PDB file of C-alpha atoms in Angstrom:
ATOM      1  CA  UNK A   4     -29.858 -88.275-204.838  1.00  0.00           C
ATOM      2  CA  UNK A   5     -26.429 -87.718-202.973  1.00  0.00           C
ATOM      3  CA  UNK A   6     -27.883 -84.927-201.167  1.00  0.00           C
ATOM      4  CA  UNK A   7     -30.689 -87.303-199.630  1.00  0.00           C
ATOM      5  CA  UNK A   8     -27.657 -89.566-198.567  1.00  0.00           C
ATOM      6  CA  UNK A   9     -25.815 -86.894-197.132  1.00  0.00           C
ATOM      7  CA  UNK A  10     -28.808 -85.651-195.236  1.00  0.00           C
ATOM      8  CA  UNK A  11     -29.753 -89.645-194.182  1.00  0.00           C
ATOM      9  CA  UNK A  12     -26.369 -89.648-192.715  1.00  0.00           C
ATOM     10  CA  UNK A  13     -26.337 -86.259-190.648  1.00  0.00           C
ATOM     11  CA  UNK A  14     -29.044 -87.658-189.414  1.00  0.00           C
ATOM     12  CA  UNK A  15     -27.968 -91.109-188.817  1.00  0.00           C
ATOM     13  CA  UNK A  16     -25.006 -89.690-187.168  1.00  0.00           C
ATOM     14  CA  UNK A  17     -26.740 -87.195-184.738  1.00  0.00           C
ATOM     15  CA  UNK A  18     -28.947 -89.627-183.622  1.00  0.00           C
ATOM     16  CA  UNK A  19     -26.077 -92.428-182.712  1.00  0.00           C
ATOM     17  CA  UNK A  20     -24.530 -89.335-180.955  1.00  0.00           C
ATOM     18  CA  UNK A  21     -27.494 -88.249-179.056  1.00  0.00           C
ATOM     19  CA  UNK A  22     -28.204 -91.323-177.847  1.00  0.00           C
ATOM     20  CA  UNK A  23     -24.597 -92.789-177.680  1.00  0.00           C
ATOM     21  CA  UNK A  24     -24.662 -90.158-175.055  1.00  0.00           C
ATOM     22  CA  UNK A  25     -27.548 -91.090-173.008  1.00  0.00           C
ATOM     23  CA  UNK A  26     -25.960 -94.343-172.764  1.00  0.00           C
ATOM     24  CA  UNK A  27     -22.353 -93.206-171.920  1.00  0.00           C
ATOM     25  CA  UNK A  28     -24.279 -91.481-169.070  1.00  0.00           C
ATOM     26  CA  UNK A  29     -26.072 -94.459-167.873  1.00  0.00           C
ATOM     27  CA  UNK A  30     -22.616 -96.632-167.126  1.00  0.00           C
ATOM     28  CA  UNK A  31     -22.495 -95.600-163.513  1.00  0.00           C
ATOM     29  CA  UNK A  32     -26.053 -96.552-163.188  1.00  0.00           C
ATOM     30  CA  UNK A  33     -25.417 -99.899-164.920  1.00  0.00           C
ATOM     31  CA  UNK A  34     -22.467-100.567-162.631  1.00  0.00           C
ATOM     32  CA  UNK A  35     -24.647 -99.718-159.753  1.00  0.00           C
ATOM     33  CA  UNK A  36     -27.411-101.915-160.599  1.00  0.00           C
ATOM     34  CA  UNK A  37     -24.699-104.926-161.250  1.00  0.00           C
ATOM     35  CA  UNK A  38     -23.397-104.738-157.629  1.00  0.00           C
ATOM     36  CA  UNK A  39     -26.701-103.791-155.797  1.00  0.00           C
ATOM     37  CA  UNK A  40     -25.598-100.542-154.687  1.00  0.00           C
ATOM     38  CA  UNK A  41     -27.843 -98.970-152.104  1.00  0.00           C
ATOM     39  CA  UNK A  42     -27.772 -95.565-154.129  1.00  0.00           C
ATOM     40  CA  UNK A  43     -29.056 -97.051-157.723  1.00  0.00           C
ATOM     41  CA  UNK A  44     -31.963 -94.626-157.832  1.00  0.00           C
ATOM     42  CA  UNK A  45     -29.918 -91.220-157.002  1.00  0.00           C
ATOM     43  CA  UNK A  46     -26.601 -92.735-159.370  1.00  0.00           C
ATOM     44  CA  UNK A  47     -29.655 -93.028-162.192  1.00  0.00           C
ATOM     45  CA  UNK A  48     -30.829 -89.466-161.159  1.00  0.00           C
ATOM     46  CA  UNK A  49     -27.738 -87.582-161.059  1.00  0.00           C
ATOM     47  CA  UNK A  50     -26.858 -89.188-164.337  1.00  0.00           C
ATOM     48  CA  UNK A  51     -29.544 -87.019-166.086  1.00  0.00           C
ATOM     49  CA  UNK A  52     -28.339 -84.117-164.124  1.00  0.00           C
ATOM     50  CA  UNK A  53     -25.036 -84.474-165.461  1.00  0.00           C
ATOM     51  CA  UNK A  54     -26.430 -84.198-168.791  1.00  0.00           C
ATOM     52  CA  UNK A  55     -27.449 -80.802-168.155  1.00  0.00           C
ATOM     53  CA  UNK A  56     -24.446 -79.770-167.024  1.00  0.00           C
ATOM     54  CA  UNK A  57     -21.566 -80.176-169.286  1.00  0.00           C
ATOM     55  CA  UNK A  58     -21.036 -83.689-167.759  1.00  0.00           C
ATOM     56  CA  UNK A  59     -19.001 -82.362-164.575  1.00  0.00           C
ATOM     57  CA  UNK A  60     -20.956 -85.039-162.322  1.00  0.00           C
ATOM     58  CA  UNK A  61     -19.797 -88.053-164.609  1.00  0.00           C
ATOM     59  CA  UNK A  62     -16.608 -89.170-162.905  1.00  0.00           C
ATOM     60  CA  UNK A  63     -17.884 -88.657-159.559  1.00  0.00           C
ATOM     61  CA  UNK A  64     -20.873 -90.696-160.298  1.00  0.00           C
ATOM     62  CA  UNK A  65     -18.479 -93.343-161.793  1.00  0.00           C
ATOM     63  CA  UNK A  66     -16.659 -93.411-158.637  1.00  0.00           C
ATOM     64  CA  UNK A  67     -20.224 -93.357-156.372  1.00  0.00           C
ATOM     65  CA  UNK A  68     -20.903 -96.595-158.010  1.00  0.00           C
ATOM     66  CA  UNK A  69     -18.095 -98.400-158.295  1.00  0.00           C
ATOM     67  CA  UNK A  70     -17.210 -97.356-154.533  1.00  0.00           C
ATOM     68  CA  UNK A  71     -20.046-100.161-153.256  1.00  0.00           C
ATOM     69  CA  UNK A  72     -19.568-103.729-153.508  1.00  0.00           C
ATOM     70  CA  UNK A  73     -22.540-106.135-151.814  1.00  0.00           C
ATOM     71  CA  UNK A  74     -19.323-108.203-150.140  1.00  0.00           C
ATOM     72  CA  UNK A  75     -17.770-106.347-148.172  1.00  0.00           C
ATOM     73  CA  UNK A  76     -19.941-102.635-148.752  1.00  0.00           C
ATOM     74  CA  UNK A  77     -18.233 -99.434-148.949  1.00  0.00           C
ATOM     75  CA  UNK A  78     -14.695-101.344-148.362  1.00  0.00           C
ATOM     76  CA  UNK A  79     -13.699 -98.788-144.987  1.00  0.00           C
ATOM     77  CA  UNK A  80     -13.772-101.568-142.473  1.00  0.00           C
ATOM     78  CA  UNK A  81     -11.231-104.026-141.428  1.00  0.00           C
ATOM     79  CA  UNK A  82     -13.184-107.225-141.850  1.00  0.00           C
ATOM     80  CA  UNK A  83     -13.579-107.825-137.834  1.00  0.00           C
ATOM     81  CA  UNK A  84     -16.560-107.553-135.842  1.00  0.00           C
ATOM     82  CA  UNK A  85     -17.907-104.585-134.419  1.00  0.00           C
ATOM     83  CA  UNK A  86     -17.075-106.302-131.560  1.00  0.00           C
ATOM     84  CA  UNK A  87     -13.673-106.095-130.965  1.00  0.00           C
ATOM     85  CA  UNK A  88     -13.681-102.720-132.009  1.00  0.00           C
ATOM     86  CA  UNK A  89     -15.893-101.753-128.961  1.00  0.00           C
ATOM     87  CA  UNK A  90     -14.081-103.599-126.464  1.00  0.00           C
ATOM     88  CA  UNK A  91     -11.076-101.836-127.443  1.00  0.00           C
ATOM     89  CA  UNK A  92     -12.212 -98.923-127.831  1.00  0.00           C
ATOM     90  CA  UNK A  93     -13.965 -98.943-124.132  1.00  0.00           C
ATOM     91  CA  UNK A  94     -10.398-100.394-122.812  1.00  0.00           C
ATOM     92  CA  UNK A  95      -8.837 -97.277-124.162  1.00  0.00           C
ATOM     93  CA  UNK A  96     -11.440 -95.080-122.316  1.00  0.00           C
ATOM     94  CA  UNK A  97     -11.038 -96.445-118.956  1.00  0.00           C
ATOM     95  CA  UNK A  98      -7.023 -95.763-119.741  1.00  0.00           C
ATOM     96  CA  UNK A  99      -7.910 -92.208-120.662  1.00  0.00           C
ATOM     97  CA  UNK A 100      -9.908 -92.072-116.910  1.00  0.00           C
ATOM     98  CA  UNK A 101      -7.277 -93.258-114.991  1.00  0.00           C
ATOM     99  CA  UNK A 102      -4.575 -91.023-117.230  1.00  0.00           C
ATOM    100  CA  UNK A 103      -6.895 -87.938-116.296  1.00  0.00           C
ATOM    101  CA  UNK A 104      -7.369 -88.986-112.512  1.00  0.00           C
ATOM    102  CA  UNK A 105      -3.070 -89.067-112.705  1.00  0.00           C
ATOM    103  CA  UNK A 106      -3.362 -85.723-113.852  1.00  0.00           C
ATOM    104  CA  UNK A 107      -5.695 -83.969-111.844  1.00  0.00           C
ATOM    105  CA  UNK A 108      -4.220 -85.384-108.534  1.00  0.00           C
ATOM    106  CA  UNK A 109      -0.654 -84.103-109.532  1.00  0.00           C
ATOM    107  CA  UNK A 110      -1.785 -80.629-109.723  1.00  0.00           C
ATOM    108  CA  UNK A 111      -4.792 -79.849-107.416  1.00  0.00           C
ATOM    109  CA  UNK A 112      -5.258 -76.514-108.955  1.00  0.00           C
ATOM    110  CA  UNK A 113      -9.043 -75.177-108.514  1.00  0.00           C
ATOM    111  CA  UNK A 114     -10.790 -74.649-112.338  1.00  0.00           C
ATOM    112  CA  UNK A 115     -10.519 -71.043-113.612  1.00  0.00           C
ATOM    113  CA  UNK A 116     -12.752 -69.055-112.998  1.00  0.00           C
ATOM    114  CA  UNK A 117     -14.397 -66.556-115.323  1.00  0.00           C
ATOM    115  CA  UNK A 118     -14.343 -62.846-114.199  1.00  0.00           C
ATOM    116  CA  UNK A 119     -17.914 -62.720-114.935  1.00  0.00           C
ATOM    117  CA  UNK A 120     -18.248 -65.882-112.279  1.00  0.00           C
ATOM    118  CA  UNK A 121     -19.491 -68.359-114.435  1.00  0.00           C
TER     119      UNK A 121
END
């Protein structure tokens, strides 16, 4: 009788581990689902993936999901428009032209020349 129990609870045991697992491995995909990450599919994917190998994708995956937030997205922006950005970023160019049109008239040297005349 007590070696029916023990065998029960081997298998009892395995089976909570096997599956405790599988579910261990599907946090980043729950965390991704929660916060509507564009990526849910491929988190779910690479989940399995990490399954079959030793678990070395797990905490990047954790990461990959928690990395998205539907508020404010992937979090590397500033919070202003794109606006502003391009305005100063096309102010900076026009500096840059007239910094290089300094330049070239201080030293009217001709372009080098390759031997080979190209």
């Amino acid at each position: 009788m007590l070696d029916y129990f023990a065998l029960g609870l081997l298998v009892f045991v395995g089976l909570v581990l096997f599956y405790g697992i599988i579910v261990l491995h599907d946090i980043p995909y729950e965390i991704a689902v929660h916060r509507n990450h564009p990526h849910q599919d491929a988190i779910h994917a690479t989940g399995w993936v990490s399954l079959f190998t030793l678990h070395a994708l797990w905490p990047f995956l954790w990461i990959w999901a928690m990395a998205y937030r539907e508020d404010r997205g992937w979090g590397f922006g500033d919070g202003k428009p794109v606006q502003n950005h391009v305005i100063r970023l096309e102010q900076q160019v026009v500096e840059l032209q007239a910094r290089i049109e300094r330049l070239e008239a201080q030293s009217p040297v001709a372009p080098h020349s390759d031997s080979r005349g190209i």
